[in-house]
Coordinates of C-alpha atoms and ligand atoms in Angstrom, one line a residue:
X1184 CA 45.6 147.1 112.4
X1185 CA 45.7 143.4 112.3
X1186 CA 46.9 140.8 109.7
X1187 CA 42.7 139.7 109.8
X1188 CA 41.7 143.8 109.2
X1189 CA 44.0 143.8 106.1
X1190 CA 42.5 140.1 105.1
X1191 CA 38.9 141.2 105.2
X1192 CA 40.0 144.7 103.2
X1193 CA 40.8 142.6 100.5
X1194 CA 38.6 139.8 100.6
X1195 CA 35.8 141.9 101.0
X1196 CA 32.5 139.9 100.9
X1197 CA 34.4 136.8 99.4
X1198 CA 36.1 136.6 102.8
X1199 CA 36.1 133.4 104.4
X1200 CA 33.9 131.7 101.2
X1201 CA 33.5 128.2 101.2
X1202 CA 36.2 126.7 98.2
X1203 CA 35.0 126.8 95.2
X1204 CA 37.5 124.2 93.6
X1205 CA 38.8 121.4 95.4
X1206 CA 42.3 121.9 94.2
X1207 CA 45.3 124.7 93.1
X1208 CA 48.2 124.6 92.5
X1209 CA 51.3 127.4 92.2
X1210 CA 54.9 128.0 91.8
X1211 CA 56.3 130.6 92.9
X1212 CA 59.9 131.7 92.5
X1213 CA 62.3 132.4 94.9
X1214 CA 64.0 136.2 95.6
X1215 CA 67.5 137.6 95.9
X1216 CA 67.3 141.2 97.1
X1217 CA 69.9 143.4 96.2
X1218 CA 68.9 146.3 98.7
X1219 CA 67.9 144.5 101.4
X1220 CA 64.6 144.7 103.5
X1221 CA 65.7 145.0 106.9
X1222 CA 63.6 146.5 109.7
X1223 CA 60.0 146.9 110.2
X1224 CA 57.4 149.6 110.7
X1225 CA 55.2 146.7 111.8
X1226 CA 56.2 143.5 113.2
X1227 CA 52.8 141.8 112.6
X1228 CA 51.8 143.1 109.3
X1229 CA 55.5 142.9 108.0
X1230 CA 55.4 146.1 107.3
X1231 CA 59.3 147.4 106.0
X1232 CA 61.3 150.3 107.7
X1233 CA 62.9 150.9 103.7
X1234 CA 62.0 149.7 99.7
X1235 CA 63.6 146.9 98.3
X1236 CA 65.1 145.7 95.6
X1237 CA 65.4 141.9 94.4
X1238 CA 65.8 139.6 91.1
X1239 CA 63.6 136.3 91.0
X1240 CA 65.7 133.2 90.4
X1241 CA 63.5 131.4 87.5
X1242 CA 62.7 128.3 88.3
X1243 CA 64.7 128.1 91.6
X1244 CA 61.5 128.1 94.3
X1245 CA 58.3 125.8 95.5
X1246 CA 55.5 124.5 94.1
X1247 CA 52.2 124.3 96.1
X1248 CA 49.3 121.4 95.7
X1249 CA 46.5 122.4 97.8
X1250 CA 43.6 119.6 97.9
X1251 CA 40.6 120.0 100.3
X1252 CA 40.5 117.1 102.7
X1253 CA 37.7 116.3 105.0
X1254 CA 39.6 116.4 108.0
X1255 CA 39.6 118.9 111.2
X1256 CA 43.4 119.8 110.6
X1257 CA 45.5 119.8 107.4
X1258 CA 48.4 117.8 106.2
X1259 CA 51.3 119.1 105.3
X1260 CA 54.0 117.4 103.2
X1261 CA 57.6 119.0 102.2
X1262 CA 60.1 117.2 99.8
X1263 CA 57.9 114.0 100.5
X1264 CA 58.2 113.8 104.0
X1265 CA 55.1 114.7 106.4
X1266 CA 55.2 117.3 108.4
X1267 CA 54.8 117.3 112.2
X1268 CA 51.5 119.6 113.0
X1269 CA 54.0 120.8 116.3
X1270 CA 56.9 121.6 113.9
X1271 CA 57.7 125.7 113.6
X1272 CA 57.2 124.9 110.0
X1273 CA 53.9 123.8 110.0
X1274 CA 52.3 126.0 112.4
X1275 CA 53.8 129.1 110.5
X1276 CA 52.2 127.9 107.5
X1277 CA 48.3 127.1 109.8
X1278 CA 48.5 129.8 111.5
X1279 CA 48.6 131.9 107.9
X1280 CA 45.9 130.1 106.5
X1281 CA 43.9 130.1 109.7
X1282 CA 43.5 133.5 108.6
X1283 CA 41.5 132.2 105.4
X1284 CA 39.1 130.4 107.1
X1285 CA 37.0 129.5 110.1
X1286 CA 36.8 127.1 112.5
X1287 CA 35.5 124.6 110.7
X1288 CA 38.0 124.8 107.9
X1289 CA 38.3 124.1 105.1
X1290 CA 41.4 122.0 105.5
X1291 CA 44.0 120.7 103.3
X1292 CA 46.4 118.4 102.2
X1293 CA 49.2 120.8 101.1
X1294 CA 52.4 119.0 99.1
X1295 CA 55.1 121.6 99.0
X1296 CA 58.0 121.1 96.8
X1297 CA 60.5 123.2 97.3
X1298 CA 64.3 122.7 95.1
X1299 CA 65.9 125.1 97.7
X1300 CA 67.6 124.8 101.5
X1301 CA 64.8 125.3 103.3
X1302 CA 66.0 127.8 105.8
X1303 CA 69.4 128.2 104.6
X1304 CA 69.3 131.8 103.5
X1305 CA 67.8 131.0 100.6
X1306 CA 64.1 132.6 100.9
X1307 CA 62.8 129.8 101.4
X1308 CA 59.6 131.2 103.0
X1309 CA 59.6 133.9 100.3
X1310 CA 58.6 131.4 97.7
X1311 CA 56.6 129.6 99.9
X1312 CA 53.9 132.4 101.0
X1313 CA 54.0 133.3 97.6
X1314 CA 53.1 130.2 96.2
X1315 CA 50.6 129.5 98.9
X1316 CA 48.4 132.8 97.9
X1317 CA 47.9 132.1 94.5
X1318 CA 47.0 128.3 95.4
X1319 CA 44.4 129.9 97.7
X1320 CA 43.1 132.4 95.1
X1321 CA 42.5 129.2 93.0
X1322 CA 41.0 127.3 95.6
X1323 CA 38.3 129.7 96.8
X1324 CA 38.2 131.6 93.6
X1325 CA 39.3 134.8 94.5
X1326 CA 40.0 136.5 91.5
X1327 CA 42.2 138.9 93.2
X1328 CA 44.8 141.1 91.3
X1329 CA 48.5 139.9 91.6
X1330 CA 49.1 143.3 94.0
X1331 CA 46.7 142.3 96.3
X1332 CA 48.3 138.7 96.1
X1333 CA 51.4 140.3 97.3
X1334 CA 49.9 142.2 100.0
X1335 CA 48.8 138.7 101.1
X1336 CA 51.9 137.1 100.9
X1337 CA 53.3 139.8 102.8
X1338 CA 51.4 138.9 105.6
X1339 CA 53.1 135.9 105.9
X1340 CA 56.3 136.7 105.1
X1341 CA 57.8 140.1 103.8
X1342 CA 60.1 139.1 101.0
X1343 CA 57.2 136.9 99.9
X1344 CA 55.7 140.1 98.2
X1345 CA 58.9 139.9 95.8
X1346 CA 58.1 136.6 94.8
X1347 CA 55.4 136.6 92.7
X1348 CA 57.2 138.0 89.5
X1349 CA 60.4 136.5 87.7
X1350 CA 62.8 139.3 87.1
X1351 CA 63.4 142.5 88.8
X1352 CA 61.3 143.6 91.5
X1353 CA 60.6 146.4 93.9
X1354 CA 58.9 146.4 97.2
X1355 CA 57.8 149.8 97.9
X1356 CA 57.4 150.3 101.9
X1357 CA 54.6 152.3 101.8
X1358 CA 53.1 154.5 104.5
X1359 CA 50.1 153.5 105.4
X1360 CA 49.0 152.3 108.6
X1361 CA 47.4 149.1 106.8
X1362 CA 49.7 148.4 104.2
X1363 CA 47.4 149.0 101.4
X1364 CA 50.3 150.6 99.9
X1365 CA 53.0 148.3 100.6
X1366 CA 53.5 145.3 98.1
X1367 CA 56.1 144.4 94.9
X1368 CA 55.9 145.8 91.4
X1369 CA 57.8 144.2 88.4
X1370 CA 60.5 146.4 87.8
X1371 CA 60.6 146.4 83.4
X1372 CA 64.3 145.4 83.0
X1373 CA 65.5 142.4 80.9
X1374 CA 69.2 141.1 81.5
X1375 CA 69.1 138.0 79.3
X1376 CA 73.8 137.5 80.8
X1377 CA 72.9 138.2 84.2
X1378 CA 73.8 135.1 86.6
X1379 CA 73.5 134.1 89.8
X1380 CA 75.4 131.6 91.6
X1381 CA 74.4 129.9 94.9
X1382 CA 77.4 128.8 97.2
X1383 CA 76.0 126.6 99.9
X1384 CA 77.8 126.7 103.1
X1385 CA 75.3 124.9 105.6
X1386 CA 72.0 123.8 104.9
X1387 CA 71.5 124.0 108.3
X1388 CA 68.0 126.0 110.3
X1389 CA 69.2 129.1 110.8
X1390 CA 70.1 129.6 114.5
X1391 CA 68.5 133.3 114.9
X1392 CA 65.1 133.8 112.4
X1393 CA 65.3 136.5 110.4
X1394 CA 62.4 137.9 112.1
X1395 CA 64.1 137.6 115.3
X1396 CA 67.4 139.3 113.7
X1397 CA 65.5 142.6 112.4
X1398 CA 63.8 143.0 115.8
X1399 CA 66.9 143.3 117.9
X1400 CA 68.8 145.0 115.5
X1401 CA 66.1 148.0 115.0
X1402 CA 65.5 148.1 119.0
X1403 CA 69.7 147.1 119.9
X1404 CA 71.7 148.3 116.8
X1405 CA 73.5 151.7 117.1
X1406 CA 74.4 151.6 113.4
X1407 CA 70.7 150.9 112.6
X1408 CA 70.0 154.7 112.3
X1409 CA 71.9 154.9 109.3
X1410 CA 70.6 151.8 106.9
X1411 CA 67.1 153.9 105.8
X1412 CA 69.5 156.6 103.9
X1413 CA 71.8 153.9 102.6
X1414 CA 68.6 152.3 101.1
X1415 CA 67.9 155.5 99.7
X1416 CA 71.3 156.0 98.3
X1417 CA 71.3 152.3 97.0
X1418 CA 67.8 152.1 95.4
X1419 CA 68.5 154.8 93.0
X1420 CA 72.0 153.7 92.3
X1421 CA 70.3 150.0 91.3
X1422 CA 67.9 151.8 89.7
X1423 CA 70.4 153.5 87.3
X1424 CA 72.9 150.4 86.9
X1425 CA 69.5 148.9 85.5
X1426 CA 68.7 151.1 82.8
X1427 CA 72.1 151.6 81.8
X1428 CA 73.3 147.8 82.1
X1429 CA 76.4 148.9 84.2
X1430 CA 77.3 145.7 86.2
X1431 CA 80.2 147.7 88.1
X1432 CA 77.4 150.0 89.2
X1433 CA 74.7 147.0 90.2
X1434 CA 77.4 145.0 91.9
X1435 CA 79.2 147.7 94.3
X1436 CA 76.1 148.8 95.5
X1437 CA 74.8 144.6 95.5
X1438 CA 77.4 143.7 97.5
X1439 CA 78.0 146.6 99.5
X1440 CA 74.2 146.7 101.0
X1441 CA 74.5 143.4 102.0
X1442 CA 77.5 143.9 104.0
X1443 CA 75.9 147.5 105.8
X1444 CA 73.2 145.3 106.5
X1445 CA 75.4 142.7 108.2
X1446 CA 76.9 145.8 109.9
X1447 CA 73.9 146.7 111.6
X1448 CA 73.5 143.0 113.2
X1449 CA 77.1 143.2 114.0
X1450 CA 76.6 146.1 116.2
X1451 CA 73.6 144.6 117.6
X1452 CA 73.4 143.7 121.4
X1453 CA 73.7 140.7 121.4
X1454 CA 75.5 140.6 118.4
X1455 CA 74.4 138.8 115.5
X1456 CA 76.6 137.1 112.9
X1457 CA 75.0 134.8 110.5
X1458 CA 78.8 133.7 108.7
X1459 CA 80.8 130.8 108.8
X1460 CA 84.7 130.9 109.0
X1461 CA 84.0 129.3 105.4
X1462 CA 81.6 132.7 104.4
X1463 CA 84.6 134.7 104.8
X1464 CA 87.1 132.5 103.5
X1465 CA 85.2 132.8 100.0
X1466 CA 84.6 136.5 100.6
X1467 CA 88.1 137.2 100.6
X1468 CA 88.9 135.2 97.8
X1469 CA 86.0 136.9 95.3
X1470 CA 87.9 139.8 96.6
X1471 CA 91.0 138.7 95.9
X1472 CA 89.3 137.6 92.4
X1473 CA 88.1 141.0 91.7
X1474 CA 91.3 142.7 92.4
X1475 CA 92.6 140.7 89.7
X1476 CA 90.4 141.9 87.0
X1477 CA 87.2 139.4 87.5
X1478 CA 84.0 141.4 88.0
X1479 CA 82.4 139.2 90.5
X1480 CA 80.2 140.8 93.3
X1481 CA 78.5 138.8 96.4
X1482 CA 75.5 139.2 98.2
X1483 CA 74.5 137.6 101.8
X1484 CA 71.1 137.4 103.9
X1485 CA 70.1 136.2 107.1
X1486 CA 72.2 132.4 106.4
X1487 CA 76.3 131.7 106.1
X1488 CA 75.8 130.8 102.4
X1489 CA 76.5 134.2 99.7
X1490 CA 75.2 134.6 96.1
X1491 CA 77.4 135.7 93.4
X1492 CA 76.8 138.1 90.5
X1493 CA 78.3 137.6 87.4
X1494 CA 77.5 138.3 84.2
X1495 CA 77.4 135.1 81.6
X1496 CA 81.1 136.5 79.9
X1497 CA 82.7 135.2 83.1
X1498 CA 80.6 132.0 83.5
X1499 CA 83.7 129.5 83.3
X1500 CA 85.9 131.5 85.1
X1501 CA 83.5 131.4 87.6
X1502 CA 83.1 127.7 87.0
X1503 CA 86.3 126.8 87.8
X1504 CA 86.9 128.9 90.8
X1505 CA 84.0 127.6 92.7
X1506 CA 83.4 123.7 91.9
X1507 CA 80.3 123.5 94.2
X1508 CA 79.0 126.4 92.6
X1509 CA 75.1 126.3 91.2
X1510 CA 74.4 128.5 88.5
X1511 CA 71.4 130.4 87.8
X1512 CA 70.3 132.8 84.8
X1513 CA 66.8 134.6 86.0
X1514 CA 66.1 135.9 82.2
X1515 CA 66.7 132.7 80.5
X1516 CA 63.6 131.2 80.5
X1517 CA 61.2 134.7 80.2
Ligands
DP6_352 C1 67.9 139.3 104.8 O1 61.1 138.1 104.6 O2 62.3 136.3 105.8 O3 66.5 138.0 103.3 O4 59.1 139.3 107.1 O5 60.0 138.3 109.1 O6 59.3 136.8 107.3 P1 59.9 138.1 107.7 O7 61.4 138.2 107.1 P2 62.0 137.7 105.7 O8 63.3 138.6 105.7 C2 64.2 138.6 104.6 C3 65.4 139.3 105.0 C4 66.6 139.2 104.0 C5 66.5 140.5 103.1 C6 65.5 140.5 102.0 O9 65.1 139.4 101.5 O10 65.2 141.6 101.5

Protein backbone atom coordinates (compact mmCIF):
# COMPACT_ATOMS: atom_id res chain seq x y z
CA UNK A 1 0.00 0.00 0.00
CA UNK A 2 1.18 3.48 -0.86
CA UNK A 3 0.71 6.88 0.85
CA UNK A 4 -1.34 7.71 -2.88
CA UNK A 5 -3.67 4.15 -2.34
CA UNK A 6 -4.64 5.49 1.19
CA UNK A 7 -5.11 9.24 -0.35
CA UNK A 8 -7.56 8.10 -3.05
CA UNK A 9 -9.40 5.69 -0.20
CA UNK A 10 -10.33 8.75 1.40
CA UNK A 11 -10.70 11.21 -1.14
CA UNK A 12 -12.72 9.05 -3.08
CA UNK A 13 -14.14 10.80 -6.27
CA UNK A 14 -13.16 14.32 -4.73
CA UNK A 15 -9.55 13.16 -5.23
CA UNK A 16 -7.38 15.49 -6.90
CA UNK A 17 -10.50 18.27 -7.41
CA UNK A 18 -9.72 21.46 -8.62
CA UNK A 19 -9.93 24.14 -5.27
CA UNK A 20 -12.89 25.16 -4.55
CA UNK A 21 -11.74 28.29 -2.35
CA UNK A 22 -8.80 30.17 -2.98
CA UNK A 23 -7.79 30.30 0.61
CA UNK A 24 -7.72 28.24 4.27
CA UNK A 25 -6.34 28.70 6.96
CA UNK A 26 -5.58 26.30 10.25
CA UNK A 27 -3.92 26.06 13.60
CA UNK A 28 -3.07 23.22 14.82
CA UNK A 29 -1.54 22.43 18.14
CA UNK A 30 1.43 20.94 18.99
CA UNK A 31 1.78 17.26 20.93
CA UNK A 32 3.73 15.95 23.98
CA UNK A 33 3.34 12.11 24.05
CA UNK A 34 3.58 10.56 27.27
CA UNK A 35 3.93 6.94 25.82
CA UNK A 36 5.95 7.47 23.14
CA UNK A 37 5.47 6.36 19.40
CA UNK A 38 8.58 4.72 18.53
CA UNK A 39 8.87 2.19 15.70
CA UNK A 40 7.02 1.44 12.65
CA UNK A 41 5.04 -1.26 11.00
CA UNK A 42 5.42 0.85 7.88
CA UNK A 43 7.99 3.28 7.17
CA UNK A 44 6.13 5.03 4.29
CA UNK A 45 2.65 5.06 5.58
CA UNK A 46 3.92 5.91 9.21
CA UNK A 47 2.36 3.22 10.29
CA UNK A 48 3.31 2.68 14.56
CA UNK A 49 4.92 -0.55 15.95
CA UNK A 50 2.62 0.50 19.52
CA UNK A 51 -0.44 3.21 20.65
CA UNK A 52 0.32 6.32 21.96
CA UNK A 53 -0.44 8.55 24.34
CA UNK A 54 0.05 12.49 24.22
CA UNK A 55 -1.49 15.95 25.64
CA UNK A 56 -1.84 18.93 23.14
CA UNK A 57 -0.16 22.10 24.36
CA UNK A 58 -3.07 24.85 23.61
CA UNK A 59 -1.93 27.38 21.74
CA UNK A 60 1.75 26.26 21.54
CA UNK A 61 1.86 25.11 17.56
CA UNK A 62 1.53 26.66 13.73
CA UNK A 63 -0.80 28.37 11.92
CA UNK A 64 -1.17 27.65 8.14
CA UNK A 65 -2.31 30.36 5.27
CA UNK A 66 -2.80 28.54 2.13
CA UNK A 67 -3.52 30.94 -1.00
CA UNK A 68 -3.70 29.51 -4.56
CA UNK A 69 -1.05 31.27 -6.74
CA UNK A 70 -0.72 30.99 -10.37
CA UNK A 71 2.57 29.74 -10.40
CA UNK A 72 4.14 26.15 -11.45
CA UNK A 73 5.74 25.68 -7.90
CA UNK A 74 4.62 27.04 -4.45
CA UNK A 75 6.00 29.45 -2.06
CA UNK A 76 6.74 28.71 1.10
CA UNK A 77 7.20 31.15 4.00
CA UNK A 78 8.13 30.23 7.81
CA UNK A 79 8.37 32.88 10.66
CA UNK A 80 8.57 35.45 7.71
CA UNK A 81 11.49 34.21 6.00
CA UNK A 82 11.10 32.39 2.39
CA UNK A 83 11.90 29.20 2.14
CA UNK A 84 14.42 27.66 -0.24
CA UNK A 85 12.41 25.18 -2.70
CA UNK A 86 15.96 22.83 -2.23
CA UNK A 87 15.70 23.08 1.67
CA UNK A 88 14.70 19.53 3.51
CA UNK A 89 11.94 21.61 4.81
CA UNK A 90 10.32 22.57 1.85
CA UNK A 91 10.44 19.54 -0.07
CA UNK A 92 8.99 17.54 2.91
CA UNK A 93 6.19 19.76 2.94
CA UNK A 94 5.81 19.46 -1.69
CA UNK A 95 6.35 16.35 -1.67
CA UNK A 96 3.12 15.88 0.91
CA UNK A 97 1.05 17.96 -1.00
CA UNK A 98 2.20 16.59 -4.34
CA UNK A 99 0.09 13.98 -3.21
CA UNK A 100 -3.07 16.33 -3.45
CA UNK A 101 -2.69 17.21 -6.73
CA UNK A 102 -1.44 16.80 -10.27
CA UNK A 103 0.99 18.08 -12.31
CA UNK A 104 -0.41 21.02 -13.06
CA UNK A 105 -1.01 22.07 -9.47
CA UNK A 106 -2.73 23.85 -7.93
CA UNK A 107 0.10 25.64 -6.18
CA UNK A 108 0.33 27.79 -3.25
CA UNK A 109 1.69 30.38 -1.31
CA UNK A 110 1.76 28.74 2.15
CA UNK A 111 2.73 31.28 5.29
CA UNK A 112 3.55 29.03 8.21
CA UNK A 113 3.70 30.42 11.62
CA UNK A 114 4.97 28.39 13.90
CA UNK A 115 5.76 29.83 17.95
CA UNK A 116 7.86 26.61 18.46
CA UNK A 117 11.80 25.44 17.72
CA UNK A 118 11.35 24.21 14.62
CA UNK A 119 13.20 20.95 14.90
CA UNK A 120 14.15 21.09 18.35
CA UNK A 121 12.11 18.25 19.84
CA UNK A 122 9.36 20.16 20.00
CA UNK A 123 6.90 18.43 17.27
CA UNK A 124 7.34 20.78 15.17
CA UNK A 125 6.26 18.73 12.16
CA UNK A 126 3.36 17.38 14.33
CA UNK A 127 1.65 20.64 14.26
CA UNK A 128 2.59 21.37 10.96
CA UNK A 129 1.00 18.27 8.91
CA UNK A 130 -1.77 18.79 11.10
CA UNK A 131 -2.42 22.17 10.34
CA UNK A 132 -1.67 21.63 6.64
CA UNK A 133 -4.68 19.00 6.26
CA UNK A 134 -7.37 20.98 7.52
CA UNK A 135 -6.01 24.09 5.36
CA UNK A 136 -6.37 21.66 2.45
CA UNK A 137 -9.86 20.28 3.42
CA UNK A 138 -10.75 24.13 3.29
CA UNK A 139 -9.18 24.77 0.12
CA UNK A 140 -10.61 22.00 -2.04
CA UNK A 141 -13.67 21.53 0.09
CA UNK A 142 -13.26 18.25 1.37
CA UNK A 143 -15.60 17.93 3.90
CA UNK A 144 -13.76 15.06 5.47
CA UNK A 145 -14.29 13.89 9.11
CA UNK A 146 -11.48 15.01 11.61
CA UNK A 147 -10.46 10.97 11.67
CA UNK A 148 -9.78 10.83 8.27
CA UNK A 149 -7.90 14.34 8.68
CA UNK A 150 -5.66 12.44 11.01
CA UNK A 151 -5.16 9.64 8.83
CA UNK A 152 -3.88 12.30 6.42
CA UNK A 153 -1.75 13.92 8.64
CA UNK A 154 -0.31 10.81 9.45
CA UNK A 155 0.94 10.39 6.14
CA UNK A 156 3.06 13.15 6.60
CA UNK A 157 4.17 12.80 9.78
CA UNK A 158 3.06 10.20 12.60
CA UNK A 159 2.60 12.32 15.70
CA UNK A 160 0.77 14.69 13.41
CA UNK A 161 -2.41 12.37 13.96
CA UNK A 162 -2.23 13.65 17.68
CA UNK A 163 -2.42 16.99 16.72
CA UNK A 164 -5.62 17.76 15.69
CA UNK A 165 -7.31 17.84 19.19
CA UNK A 166 -6.30 20.06 22.38
CA UNK A 167 -6.19 17.80 25.37
CA UNK A 168 -5.48 14.16 25.73
CA UNK A 169 -5.09 12.03 22.92
CA UNK A 170 -4.63 8.46 21.78
CA UNK A 171 -3.15 7.14 18.65
CA UNK A 172 -4.32 3.68 18.24
CA UNK A 173 -1.76 1.65 15.94
CA UNK A 174 -4.04 -0.26 14.22
CA UNK A 175 -3.61 -3.37 12.10
CA UNK A 176 -4.41 -2.91 9.01
CA UNK A 177 -2.39 -3.13 6.10
CA UNK A 178 -3.71 0.45 4.99
CA UNK A 179 -3.98 2.17 8.03
CA UNK A 180 -7.64 2.75 7.85
CA UNK A 181 -7.55 1.89 11.34
CA UNK A 182 -4.75 3.83 12.54
CA UNK A 183 -5.34 7.63 13.50
CA UNK A 184 -5.93 9.77 17.16
CA UNK A 185 -8.99 9.90 19.18
CA UNK A 186 -9.65 12.56 21.94
CA UNK A 187 -9.23 10.90 24.94
CA UNK A 188 -12.41 12.72 27.40
CA UNK A 189 -10.20 13.82 30.38
CA UNK A 190 -10.14 17.51 31.60
CA UNK A 191 -7.07 18.58 33.95
CA UNK A 192 -7.85 22.27 34.31
CA UNK A 193 -3.80 22.23 37.09
CA UNK A 194 -1.96 20.25 34.71
CA UNK A 195 1.24 22.12 33.34
CA UNK A 196 3.80 21.71 31.17
CA UNK A 197 7.01 23.33 31.03
CA UNK A 198 9.43 23.60 28.01
CA UNK A 199 13.21 23.77 29.00
CA UNK A 200 15.05 24.65 25.84
CA UNK A 201 18.50 23.34 25.54
CA UNK A 202 19.44 23.95 21.69
CA UNK A 203 17.27 25.13 19.18
CA UNK A 204 19.45 23.56 16.96
CA UNK A 205 18.21 20.84 13.64
CA UNK A 206 18.40 17.80 15.13
CA UNK A 207 21.47 15.90 14.03
CA UNK A 208 19.73 12.38 13.45
CA UNK A 209 15.73 12.78 12.19
CA UNK A 210 13.47 11.08 14.13
CA UNK A 211 12.58 9.03 11.23
CA UNK A 212 16.09 8.13 10.79
CA UNK A 213 16.36 7.26 14.76
CA UNK A 214 13.26 4.78 14.85
CA UNK A 215 14.59 2.91 11.74
CA UNK A 216 18.01 1.93 13.14
CA UNK A 217 16.77 1.38 16.38
CA UNK A 218 13.88 -1.27 15.33
CA UNK A 219 16.48 -2.98 12.74
CA UNK A 220 19.97 -2.25 15.33
CA UNK A 221 18.41 -2.02 18.88
CA UNK A 222 18.70 -5.27 21.02
CA UNK A 223 16.49 -3.66 23.74
CA UNK A 224 13.89 -2.80 21.01
CA UNK A 225 12.16 -6.20 21.57
CA UNK A 226 11.02 -5.12 24.83
CA UNK A 227 9.39 -1.39 24.28
CA UNK A 228 5.81 -3.01 22.52
CA UNK A 229 5.01 -4.62 26.25
CA UNK A 230 6.29 -1.52 28.06
CA UNK A 231 3.74 0.47 25.89
CA UNK A 232 1.31 -1.97 26.90
CA UNK A 233 2.08 -1.74 30.50
CA UNK A 234 2.27 2.13 30.23
CA UNK A 235 -0.90 2.84 28.26
CA UNK A 236 -3.13 1.32 30.75
CA UNK A 237 -1.21 2.76 33.66
CA UNK A 238 -1.83 6.52 31.85
CA UNK A 239 -4.97 5.44 31.29
CA UNK A 240 -5.87 4.87 34.98
CA UNK A 241 -3.64 7.97 36.45
CA UNK A 242 -6.36 9.81 34.08
CA UNK A 243 -9.49 8.86 35.43
CA UNK A 244 -8.34 8.86 38.86
CA UNK A 245 -6.25 12.31 38.62
CA UNK A 246 -3.18 10.50 40.35
CA UNK A 247 -0.23 12.69 39.12
CA UNK A 248 2.37 10.18 40.93
CA UNK A 249 0.83 7.56 38.64
CA UNK A 250 0.84 9.86 35.22
CA UNK A 251 4.35 11.08 36.03
CA UNK A 252 6.36 7.71 36.83
CA UNK A 253 5.08 6.11 33.96
CA UNK A 254 5.59 9.90 31.87
CA UNK A 255 8.94 9.98 32.64
CA UNK A 256 9.90 6.59 32.77
CA UNK A 257 8.67 5.73 29.02
CA UNK A 258 10.61 8.41 27.85
CA UNK A 259 13.73 7.19 29.31
CA UNK A 260 12.97 3.22 27.95
CA UNK A 261 12.63 4.81 24.81
CA UNK A 262 16.00 6.63 25.05
CA UNK A 263 17.18 3.08 26.17
CA UNK A 264 16.40 1.55 22.99
CA UNK A 265 18.46 4.24 20.88
CA UNK A 266 21.17 3.89 23.36
CA UNK A 267 21.58 0.28 22.62
CA UNK A 268 21.33 1.03 19.04
CA UNK A 269 24.31 0.39 16.64
CA UNK A 270 25.35 3.11 16.09
CA UNK A 271 24.23 4.42 19.13
CA UNK A 272 22.04 7.24 19.31
CA UNK A 273 21.90 9.91 22.00
CA UNK A 274 19.84 12.94 21.38
CA UNK A 275 21.15 14.69 25.17
CA UNK A 276 23.28 17.40 25.95
CA UNK A 277 25.66 17.33 29.02
CA UNK A 278 23.03 20.22 29.97
CA UNK A 279 19.93 17.39 29.49
CA UNK A 280 21.38 15.58 32.21
CA UNK A 281 22.57 18.16 34.25
CA UNK A 282 18.69 19.18 34.74
CA UNK A 283 17.68 15.62 34.86
CA UNK A 284 19.51 15.04 37.89
CA UNK A 285 18.54 18.03 39.54
CA UNK A 286 14.44 17.31 38.96
CA UNK A 287 15.69 14.24 40.53
CA UNK A 288 17.29 15.61 43.15
CA UNK A 289 14.03 17.95 43.36
CA UNK A 290 11.75 15.09 43.70
CA UNK A 291 13.69 13.39 46.29
CA UNK A 292 13.04 16.31 48.24
CA UNK A 293 9.39 16.17 48.26
CA UNK A 294 8.61 18.26 44.73
CA UNK A 295 6.47 16.12 42.47
CA UNK A 296 8.06 17.04 39.24
CA UNK A 297 8.33 14.42 36.37
CA UNK A 298 10.21 14.96 32.82
CA UNK A 299 9.65 13.75 29.53
CA UNK A 300 12.18 13.79 26.42
CA UNK A 301 11.84 13.06 22.54
CA UNK A 302 14.05 12.85 19.67
CA UNK A 303 15.87 16.66 20.83
CA UNK A 304 18.26 17.52 24.07
CA UNK A 305 15.55 19.81 25.39
CA UNK A 306 12.94 17.82 28.29
CA UNK A 307 9.33 18.84 29.24
CA UNK A 308 8.31 18.94 32.82
CA UNK A 309 5.09 17.90 34.46
CA UNK A 310 3.76 19.66 37.21
CA UNK A 311 0.70 20.28 38.44
CA UNK A 312 -0.31 24.29 38.96
CA UNK A 313 0.21 23.79 43.23
CA UNK A 314 3.97 23.66 42.39
CA UNK A 315 3.98 26.42 39.69
CA UNK A 316 6.40 28.85 41.60
CA UNK A 317 8.47 26.37 43.01
CA UNK A 318 8.93 25.42 39.68
CA UNK A 319 9.40 29.04 38.66
CA UNK A 320 12.10 29.64 40.63
CA UNK A 321 14.08 26.58 40.05
CA UNK A 322 14.20 26.85 36.31
CA UNK A 323 14.38 30.75 35.25
CA UNK A 324 14.32 29.90 31.47
CA UNK A 325 11.45 27.83 32.06
CA UNK A 326 8.16 28.45 29.68
CA UNK A 327 5.02 27.45 31.14
CA UNK A 328 2.23 25.89 29.55
CA UNK A 329 -1.40 24.80 30.93
CA UNK A 330 -3.16 22.60 27.97
CA UNK A 331 -6.86 22.98 29.71
CA UNK A 332 -6.73 26.58 30.34
CA UNK A 333 -8.12 27.86 27.43
CA UNK A 334 -10.85 24.71 26.59
C1 LIG B 1 9.99 10.90 19.93
O1 LIG B 1 6.19 11.80 14.29
O2 LIG B 1 8.36 13.07 14.12
O3 LIG B 1 8.42 12.57 19.32
O4 LIG B 1 6.49 9.72 11.68
O5 LIG B 1 8.88 9.83 11.05
O6 LIG B 1 7.53 11.92 11.07
P1 LIG B 1 7.74 10.56 11.66
O7 LIG B 1 8.20 10.76 13.17
P2 LIG B 1 7.67 11.77 14.27
O8 LIG B 1 8.20 11.03 15.58
C2 LIG B 1 7.89 11.46 16.86
C3 LIG B 1 8.70 10.70 17.84
C4 LIG B 1 8.65 11.19 19.28
C5 LIG B 1 7.58 10.44 20.08
C6 LIG B 1 6.15 10.85 19.88
O9 LIG B 1 5.86 12.00 19.54
O10 LIG B 1 5.29 9.99 20.12
Amino acid sequence: VKKSDVVKLILKNKYLGTPLKQTGVAFAPTNIALCKYWGKRDNDLNLPVTSSLSIALGKKGAKVNFQVINETHDLITLNGEVLDVASAFAQRLVTFLNLFRLKQGPYFSIIIESNIPIAAGLASSACGFASVVLALNQVFGWNLTVTELSILARLGSGSACRSLWQGFVEWNAGQRADGMDSYGQPLNFNWPDFCIGLLVMSEKEKHLSSREAMLRTVNHSALYSAWPAKVTTDLVKLKTALSEKDFTLLGETSESNAMSMHATMLSAWPPISYALPETVMIMQKIWKLRSEGLPLYFTQDAGPNLKLLFLEAHLLQVKAEFSHIEIVKPFAHI
